[in-house]
XYZ file of C-alpha atoms in Angstrom:
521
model
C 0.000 0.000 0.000
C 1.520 3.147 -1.260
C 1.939 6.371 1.583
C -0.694 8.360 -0.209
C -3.288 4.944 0.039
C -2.222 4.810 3.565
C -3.225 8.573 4.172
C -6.290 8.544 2.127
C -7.263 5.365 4.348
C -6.842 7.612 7.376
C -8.788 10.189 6.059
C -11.502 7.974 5.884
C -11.438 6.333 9.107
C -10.899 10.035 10.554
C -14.244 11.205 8.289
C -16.623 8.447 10.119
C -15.525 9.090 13.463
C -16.221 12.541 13.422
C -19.209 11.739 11.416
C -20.512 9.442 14.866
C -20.114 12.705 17.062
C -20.130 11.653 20.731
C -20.103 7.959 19.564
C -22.893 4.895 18.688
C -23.713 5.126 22.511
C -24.680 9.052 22.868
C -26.004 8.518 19.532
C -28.463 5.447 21.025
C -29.361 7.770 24.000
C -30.202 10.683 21.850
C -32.596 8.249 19.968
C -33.887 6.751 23.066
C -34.789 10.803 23.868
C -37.201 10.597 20.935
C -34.486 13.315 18.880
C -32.429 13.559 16.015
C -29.022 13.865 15.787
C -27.484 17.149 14.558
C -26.371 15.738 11.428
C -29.530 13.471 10.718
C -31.638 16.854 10.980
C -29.438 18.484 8.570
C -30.384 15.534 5.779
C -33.835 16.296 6.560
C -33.668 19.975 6.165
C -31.757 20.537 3.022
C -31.740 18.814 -0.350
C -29.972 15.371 -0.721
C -26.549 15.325 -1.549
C -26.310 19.495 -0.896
C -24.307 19.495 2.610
C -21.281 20.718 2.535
C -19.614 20.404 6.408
C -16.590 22.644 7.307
C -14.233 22.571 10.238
C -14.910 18.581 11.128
C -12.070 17.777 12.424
C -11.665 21.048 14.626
C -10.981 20.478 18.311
C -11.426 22.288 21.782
C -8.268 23.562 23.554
C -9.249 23.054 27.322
C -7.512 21.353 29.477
C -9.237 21.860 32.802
C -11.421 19.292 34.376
C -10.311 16.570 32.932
C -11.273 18.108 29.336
C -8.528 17.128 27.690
C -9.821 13.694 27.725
C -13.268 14.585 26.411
C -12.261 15.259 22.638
C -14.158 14.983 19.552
C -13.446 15.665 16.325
C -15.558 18.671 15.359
C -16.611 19.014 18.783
C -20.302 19.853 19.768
C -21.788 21.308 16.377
C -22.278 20.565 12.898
C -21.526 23.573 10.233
C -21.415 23.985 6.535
C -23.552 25.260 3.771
C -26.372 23.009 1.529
C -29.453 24.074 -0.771
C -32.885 23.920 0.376
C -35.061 23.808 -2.474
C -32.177 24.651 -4.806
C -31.330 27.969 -3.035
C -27.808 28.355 -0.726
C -28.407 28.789 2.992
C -25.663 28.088 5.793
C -26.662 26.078 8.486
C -25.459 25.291 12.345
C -26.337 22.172 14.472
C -25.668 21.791 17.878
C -24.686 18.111 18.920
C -26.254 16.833 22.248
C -23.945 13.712 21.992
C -20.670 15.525 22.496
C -20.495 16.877 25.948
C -24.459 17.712 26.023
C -24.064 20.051 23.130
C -22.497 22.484 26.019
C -20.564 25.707 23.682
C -17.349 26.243 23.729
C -14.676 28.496 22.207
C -14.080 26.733 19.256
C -17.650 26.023 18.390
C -18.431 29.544 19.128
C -16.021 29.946 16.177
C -17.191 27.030 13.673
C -20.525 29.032 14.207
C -19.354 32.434 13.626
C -17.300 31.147 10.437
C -20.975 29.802 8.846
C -22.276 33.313 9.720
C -19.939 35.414 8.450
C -19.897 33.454 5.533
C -23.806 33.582 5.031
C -22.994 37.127 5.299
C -20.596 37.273 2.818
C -22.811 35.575 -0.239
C -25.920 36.509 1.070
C -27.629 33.523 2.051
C -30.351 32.598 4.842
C -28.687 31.201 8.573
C -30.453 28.220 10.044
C -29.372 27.690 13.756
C -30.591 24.158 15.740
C -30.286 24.504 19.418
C -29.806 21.639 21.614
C -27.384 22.081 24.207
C -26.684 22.498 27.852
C -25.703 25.722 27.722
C -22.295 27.264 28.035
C -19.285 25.081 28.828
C -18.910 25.674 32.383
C -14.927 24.235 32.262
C -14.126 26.614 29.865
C -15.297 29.682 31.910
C -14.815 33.092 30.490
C -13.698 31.606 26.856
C -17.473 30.322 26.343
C -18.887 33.392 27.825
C -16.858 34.747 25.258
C -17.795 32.594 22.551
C -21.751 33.492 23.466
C -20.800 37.000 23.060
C -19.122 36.670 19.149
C -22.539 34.716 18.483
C -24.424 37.629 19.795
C -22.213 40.224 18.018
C -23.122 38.410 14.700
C -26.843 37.875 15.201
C -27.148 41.692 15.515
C -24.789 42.778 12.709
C -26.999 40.188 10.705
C -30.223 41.425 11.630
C -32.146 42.981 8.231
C -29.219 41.639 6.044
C -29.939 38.136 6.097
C -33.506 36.228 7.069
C -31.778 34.106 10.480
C -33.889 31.554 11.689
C -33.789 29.303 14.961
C -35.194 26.062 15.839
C -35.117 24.997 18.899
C -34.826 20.888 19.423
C -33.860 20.466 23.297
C -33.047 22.679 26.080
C -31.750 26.287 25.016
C -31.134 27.539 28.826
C -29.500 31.216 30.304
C -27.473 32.939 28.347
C -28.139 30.852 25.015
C -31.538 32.141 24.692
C -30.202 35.759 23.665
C -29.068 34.581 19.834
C -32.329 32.796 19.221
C -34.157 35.898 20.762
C -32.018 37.783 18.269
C -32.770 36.261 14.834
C -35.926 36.959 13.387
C -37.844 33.596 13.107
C -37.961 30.680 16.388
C -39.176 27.375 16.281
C -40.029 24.947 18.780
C -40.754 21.353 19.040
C -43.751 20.566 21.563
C -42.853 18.344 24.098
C -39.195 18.383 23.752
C -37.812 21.825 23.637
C -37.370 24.643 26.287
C -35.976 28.113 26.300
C -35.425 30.085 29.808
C -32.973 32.090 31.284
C -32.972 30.271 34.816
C -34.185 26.977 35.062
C -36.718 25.698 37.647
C -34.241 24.457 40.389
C -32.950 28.108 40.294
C -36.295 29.450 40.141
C -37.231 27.322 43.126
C -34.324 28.433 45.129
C -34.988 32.184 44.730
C -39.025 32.836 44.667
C -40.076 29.584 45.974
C -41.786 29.268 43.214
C -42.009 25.455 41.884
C -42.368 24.797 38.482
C -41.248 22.676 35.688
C -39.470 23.006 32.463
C -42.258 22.890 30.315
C -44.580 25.174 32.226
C -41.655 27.544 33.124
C -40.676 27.926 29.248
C -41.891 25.163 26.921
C -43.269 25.402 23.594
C -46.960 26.255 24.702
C -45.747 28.828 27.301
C -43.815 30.675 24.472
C -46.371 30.386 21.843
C -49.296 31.662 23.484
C -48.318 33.723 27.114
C -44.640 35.443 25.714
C -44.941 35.449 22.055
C -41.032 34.602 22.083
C -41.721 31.802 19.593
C -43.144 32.149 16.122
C -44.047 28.383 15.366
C -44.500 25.372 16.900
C -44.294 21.856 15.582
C -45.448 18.148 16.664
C -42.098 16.827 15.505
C -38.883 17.283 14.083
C -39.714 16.392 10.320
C -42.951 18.916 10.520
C -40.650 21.800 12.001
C -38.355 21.425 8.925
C -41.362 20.968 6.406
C -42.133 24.591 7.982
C -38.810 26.084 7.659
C -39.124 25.175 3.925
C -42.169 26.523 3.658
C -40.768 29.907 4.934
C -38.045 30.169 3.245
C -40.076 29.929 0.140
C -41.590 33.551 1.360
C -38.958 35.623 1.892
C -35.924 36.547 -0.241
C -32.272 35.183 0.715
C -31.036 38.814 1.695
C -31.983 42.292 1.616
C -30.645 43.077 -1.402
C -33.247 40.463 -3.068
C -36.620 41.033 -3.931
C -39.162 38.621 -2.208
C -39.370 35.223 -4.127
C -42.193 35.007 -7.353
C -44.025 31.592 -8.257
C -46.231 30.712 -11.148
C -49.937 31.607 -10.227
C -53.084 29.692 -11.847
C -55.590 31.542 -9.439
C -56.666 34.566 -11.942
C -56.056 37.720 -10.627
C -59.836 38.613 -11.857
C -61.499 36.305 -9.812
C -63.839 37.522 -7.711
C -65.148 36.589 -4.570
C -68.876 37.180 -4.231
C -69.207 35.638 -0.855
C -67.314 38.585 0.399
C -70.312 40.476 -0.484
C -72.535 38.963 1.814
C -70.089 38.426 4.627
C -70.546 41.181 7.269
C -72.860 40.978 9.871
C -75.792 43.356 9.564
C -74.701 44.302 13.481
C -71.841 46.046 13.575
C -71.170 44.740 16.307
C -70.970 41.204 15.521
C -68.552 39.497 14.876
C -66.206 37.206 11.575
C -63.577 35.127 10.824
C -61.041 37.461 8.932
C -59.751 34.330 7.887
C -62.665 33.722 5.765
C -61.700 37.460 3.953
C -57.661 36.236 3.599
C -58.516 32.741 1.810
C -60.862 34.663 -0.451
C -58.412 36.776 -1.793
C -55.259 34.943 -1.281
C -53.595 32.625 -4.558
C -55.448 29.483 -4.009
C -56.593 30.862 -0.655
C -52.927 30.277 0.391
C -51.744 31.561 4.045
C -48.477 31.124 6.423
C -49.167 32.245 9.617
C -46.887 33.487 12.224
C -47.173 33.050 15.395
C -50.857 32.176 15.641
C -51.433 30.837 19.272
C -50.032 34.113 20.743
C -52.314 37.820 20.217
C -54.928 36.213 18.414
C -56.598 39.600 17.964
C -54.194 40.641 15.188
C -53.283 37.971 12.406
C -49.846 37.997 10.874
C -47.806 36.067 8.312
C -47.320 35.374 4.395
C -49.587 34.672 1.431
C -49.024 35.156 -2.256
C -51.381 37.468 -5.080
C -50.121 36.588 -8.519
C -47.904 34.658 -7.408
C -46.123 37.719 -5.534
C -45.269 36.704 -1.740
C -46.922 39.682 0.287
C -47.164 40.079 4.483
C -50.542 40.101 6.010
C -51.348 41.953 8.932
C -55.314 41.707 9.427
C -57.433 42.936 12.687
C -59.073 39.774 14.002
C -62.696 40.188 15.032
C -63.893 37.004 16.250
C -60.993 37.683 19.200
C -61.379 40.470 21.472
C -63.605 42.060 18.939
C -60.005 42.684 16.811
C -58.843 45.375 19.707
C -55.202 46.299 19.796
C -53.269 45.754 22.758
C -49.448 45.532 24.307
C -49.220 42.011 22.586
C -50.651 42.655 19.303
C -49.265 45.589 19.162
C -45.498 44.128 19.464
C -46.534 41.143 17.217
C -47.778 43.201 14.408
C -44.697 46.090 15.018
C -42.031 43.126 14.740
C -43.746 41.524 11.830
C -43.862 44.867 9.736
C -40.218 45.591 10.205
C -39.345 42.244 8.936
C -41.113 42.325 5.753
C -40.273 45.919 5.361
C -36.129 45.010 6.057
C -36.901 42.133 3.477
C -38.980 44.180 0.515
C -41.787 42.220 1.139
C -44.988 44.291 0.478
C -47.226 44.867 3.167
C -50.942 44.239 2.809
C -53.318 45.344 5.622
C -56.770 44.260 6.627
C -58.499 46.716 8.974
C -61.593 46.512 11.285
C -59.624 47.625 14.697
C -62.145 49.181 17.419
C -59.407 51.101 18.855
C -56.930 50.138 22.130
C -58.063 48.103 24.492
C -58.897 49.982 27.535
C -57.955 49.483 31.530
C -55.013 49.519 33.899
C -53.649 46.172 33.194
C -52.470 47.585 29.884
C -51.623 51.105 30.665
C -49.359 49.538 33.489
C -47.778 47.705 30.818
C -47.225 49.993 28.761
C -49.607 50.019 26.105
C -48.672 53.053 24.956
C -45.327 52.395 23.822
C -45.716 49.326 22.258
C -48.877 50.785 20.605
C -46.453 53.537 19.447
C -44.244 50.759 18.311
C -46.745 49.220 15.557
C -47.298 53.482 14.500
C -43.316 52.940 14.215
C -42.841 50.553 11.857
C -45.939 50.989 9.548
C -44.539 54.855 9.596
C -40.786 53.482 8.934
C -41.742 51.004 5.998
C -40.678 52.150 2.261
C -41.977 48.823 0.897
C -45.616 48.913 -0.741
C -48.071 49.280 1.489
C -51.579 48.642 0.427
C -54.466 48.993 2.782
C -57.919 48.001 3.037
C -60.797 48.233 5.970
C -63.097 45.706 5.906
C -65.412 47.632 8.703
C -64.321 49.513 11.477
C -61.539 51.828 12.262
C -61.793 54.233 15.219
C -59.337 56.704 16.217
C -55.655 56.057 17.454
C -56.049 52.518 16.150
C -56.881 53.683 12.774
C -53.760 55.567 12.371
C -51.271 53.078 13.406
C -53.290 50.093 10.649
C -51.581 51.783 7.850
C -53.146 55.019 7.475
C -52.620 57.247 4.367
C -50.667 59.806 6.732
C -48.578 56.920 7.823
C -47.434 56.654 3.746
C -49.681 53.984 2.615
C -49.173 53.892 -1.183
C -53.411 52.899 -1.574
C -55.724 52.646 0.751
C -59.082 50.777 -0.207
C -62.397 50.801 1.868
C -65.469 48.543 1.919
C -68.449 50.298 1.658
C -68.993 49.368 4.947
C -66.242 50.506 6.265
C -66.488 53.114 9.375
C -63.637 55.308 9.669
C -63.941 57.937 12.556
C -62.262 59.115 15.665
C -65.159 56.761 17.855
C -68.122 54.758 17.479
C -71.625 56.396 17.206
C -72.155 55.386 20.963
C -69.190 57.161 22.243
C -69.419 59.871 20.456
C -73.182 60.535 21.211
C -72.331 60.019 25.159
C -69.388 63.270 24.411
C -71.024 65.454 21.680
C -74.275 65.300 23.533
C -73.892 64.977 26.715
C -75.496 68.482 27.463
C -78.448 67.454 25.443
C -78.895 64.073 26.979
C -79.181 65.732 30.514
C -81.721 68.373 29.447
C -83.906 65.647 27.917
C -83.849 63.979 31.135
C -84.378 66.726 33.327
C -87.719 67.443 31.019
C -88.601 63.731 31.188
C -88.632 62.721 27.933
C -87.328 59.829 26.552
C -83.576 59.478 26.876
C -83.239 56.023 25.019
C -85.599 57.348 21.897
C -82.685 60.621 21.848
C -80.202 58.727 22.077
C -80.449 56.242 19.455
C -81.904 59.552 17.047
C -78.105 60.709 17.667
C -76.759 57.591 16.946
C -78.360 56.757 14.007
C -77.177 60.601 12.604
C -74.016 60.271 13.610
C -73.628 56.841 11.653
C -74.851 58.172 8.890
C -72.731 61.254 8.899
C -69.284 59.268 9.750
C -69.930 55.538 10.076
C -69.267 54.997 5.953
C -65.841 55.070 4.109
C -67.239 58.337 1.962
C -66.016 61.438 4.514
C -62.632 59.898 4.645
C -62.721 59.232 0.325
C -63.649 63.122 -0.062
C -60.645 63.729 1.559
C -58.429 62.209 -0.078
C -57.707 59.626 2.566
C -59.249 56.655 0.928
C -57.746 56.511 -2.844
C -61.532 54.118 -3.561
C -64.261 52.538 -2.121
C -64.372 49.060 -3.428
C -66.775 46.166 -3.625
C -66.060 43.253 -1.409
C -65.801 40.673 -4.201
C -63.228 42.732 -6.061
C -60.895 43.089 -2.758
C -58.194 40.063 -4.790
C -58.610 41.968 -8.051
C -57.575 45.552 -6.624
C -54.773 44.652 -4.413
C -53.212 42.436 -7.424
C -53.190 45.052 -9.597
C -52.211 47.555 -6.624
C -48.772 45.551 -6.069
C -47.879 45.617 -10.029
C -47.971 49.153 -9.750
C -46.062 49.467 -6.840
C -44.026 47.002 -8.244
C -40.910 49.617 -8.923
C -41.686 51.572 -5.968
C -38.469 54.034 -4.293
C -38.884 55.399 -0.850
C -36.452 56.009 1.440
C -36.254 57.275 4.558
C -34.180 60.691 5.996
C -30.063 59.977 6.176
C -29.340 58.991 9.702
C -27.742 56.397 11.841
C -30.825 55.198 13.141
C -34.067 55.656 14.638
C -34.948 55.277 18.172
C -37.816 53.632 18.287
C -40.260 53.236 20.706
C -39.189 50.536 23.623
């Protein structure tokens, strides 16, 4: 056997050791946890074949604790770029089967290489978490290593789409890069994010509680909002990625993606005609309103467990991928609040940093009312979603279904707020309150001389009402303005918008020179 046989032998046998991670054992017990491992969940995320792994054979340097003993070729990650779907993305993969996936220093830096270099061509990041957290043995050098992660998260952020999944525990301080990218999944059952676990928790507020309840995937899906998505199993959460990814462009650079459309963009929905209550005060599905106008009745949702009273995520008209934010009011009557406030505010900047149009479906009350949200500061975050509909330069096109009262109707994409065109049902009902509200204030004086005479308050009352509705409860005052570029009919709602976005299609806005703005916190 010739030297170089002898070498490319050992570069084999070097290959599938690393390629066993923390060996056939840790590999059994990461099975036996009902989990991938980091290399099997690449294969199922990108195409076959695409992987391409850097730094495999690159090794920790600590020798404290008995470390130098514990060594692994590649140590506790997976990196290297692959296609998903034919387009380049960079991907990392924490290993649980080399020292519990804990980070050190040198997979701080396998990580960091993948981002800079996802950077550098201008392709998505895909992070899986599963790991114990820093690598207490290597003290300060991991803490470290969390902090170059951090660094490149934020210089990322609005360059490239960065995406997390979360597989297994993601505990303290390794919660912050996740928190940092702009999309987080989480397996139910399996996965947890906090920043102190429950012993700790136990030990300082007596509180006891357990993983799942402290910060599993139901907790941050539906009380925090810190997750977008959440996913029975592995395979589904990567069927989801793929799905996203096919929204949003690969950097900022790129315009959002285009597929073929067979849904005519003349098709018209008549059941949108007859879909309003005849009470105002009754209420829909807006869901019914985005299948009707959506390609095939297409929608992506994000995060919908969490502020159900505002709707968010990604559909496609002709074929063009657009963001949805929509009022919701089958849920609290569609009322903003801190949480839908943040949720629509952090959805808008994303498509806007991405040059993904933004199309919004009103029928917003106003704020909800009471202490419990001014004490947490409703006004702020409600100035946050005014922020970043304000902020946008990508194509905004609006629409109100039905109501839209006051401060609520100015952060929903207003025309002042640089909406490029702003539709309006005919039963649309666009002033600073409803009739009843503004009856109890305008006549007020009124209502207490009637009463003093005797006469009948109720009768009064609803007279008022009923003028007041017809004077501002229609889309017309707001038209004559200039406000509202048309009124449309309901059926036509796919049809307009379609043909909105292909005019907008070449749209340039941008925004005074400065560093950057301070918004809202």
């Amino acid at each position: 056997m010739s030297k170089q046989t002898e070498k490319i032998k050992l570069l084999v046998e070097k290959r599938a050791k690393a390629m066993l991670g923390g060996g056939e054992k840790a590999i059994e017990k990461q099975h036996q946890r009902g989990k991938y491992t980091a290399r099997e969940r690449i294969d199922m995320l990108v195409d076959a074949g695409s992987f391409e792994e850097y730094d495999m054979f690159k090794l920790h340097r600590c020798h404290n604790f008995g470390m130098e003993k514990k060594q692994f070729d590649g140590d506790g990650v997976v990196v290297g770029s692959a296609t998903i779907n034919g387009r380049l993305v960079y991907v990392s993969a924490q290993d649980f089967t080399v020292n519990g996936g804990s980070l050190s220093e040198t997979m701080s830096q396998k990580i960091c290489k993948v981002m800079d270099m996802a950077m550098t061509n201008g392709a998505p990041f895909i992070c899986m978490n599963d790991s114990g957290g820093a690598r207490i043995q290597e003290g300060i050098c991991s803490l470290a290593g969390y902090g170059e992660l951090f660094e490149r998260n934020i210089l990322a952020s609005g360059v490239i789409p960065q995406i997390s999944a979360i597989l297994g525990p993601c505990a303290g301080g390794a919660v912050y890069s996740p928190a940092l990218t702009d999309f987080i999944f989480m397996e139910e059952g399996t996965s947890y994010m906090f920043l102190t676990g429950p012993v700790v928790v136990k030990s300082v507020t007596g509180e006891d509680v357990d993983s799942e309840h402290l910060g599993g995937a139901s907790v941050h899906s539906t009380k925090s909002g810190v997750t977008h998505f959440t996913a029975k199993t592995e395979e589904e959460m990567f069927e989801m990625i793929k799905t996203l990814l096919s929204y949003i462009p690969s950097n900022n650079t790129e315009d959002a993606p285009r597929t073929e459309c067979n849904d005519p963009v003349s098709r018209t929905a008549d059941e949108l005609n007859e879909l309003l209550p005849d009470d105002p005060n009754k209420a829909y599905d807006m869901y019914k309103v985005i299948a009707a106008i959506t390609d095939e009745g297409e929608f992506f949702e994000v995060q919908p467990k969490f502020a159900r009273n505002i709707i968010t995520g990604f559909a496609r008209f002709n074929g063009q991928s657009v963001g949805i934010v929509a009022n919701q009011p089958s849920a609290y009557a569609g009322v903003l609040d801190t949480n839908a406030s943040r949720k629509g505010a952090r959805f808008v900047r994303f498509c806007d940093a991405f040059n993904i149009p933004i199309v919004s479906l009103v029928d917003v009350p106003g704020f909800l009312p009471g202490t419990g949200q001014e004490y947490n500061a409703v006004i702020l975050h409600g100035a946050q979603l005014l922020y970043a509909y304000g902020e946008a330069t990508v194509p905004k096109i609006t629409v109100t279904i039905r109501k839209s009262y006051g401060g609520s109707h100015i952060v929903m994409g207003c025309k002042q707020l640089r909406a490029d065109l702003n539709f309006a049902w005919p039963s649309a009902e666009i002033a600073v309150m409803g009739a009843s509200g503004a009856v109890a204030v305008l006549q007020a004086r009124a209502i207490k001389a009637v009463k003093e005479e005797g006469g009948d308050v109720k009768s009064f009352i609803a007279d008022k009402e009923e003028e007041y509705t017809e004077m501002f409860a229609n889309p017309y005052q707001a038209a004559q303005y200039g406000y509202i570029d048309d009124v449309i009919e309901p059926r036509n709602t796919r049809f307009r918008i379609c043909r909105g976005l292909a005019q907008l299609a070449h749209k340039r806005q941008s925004l005074p020179a400065k560093k950057h703005g301070c918004m809202p916190m």
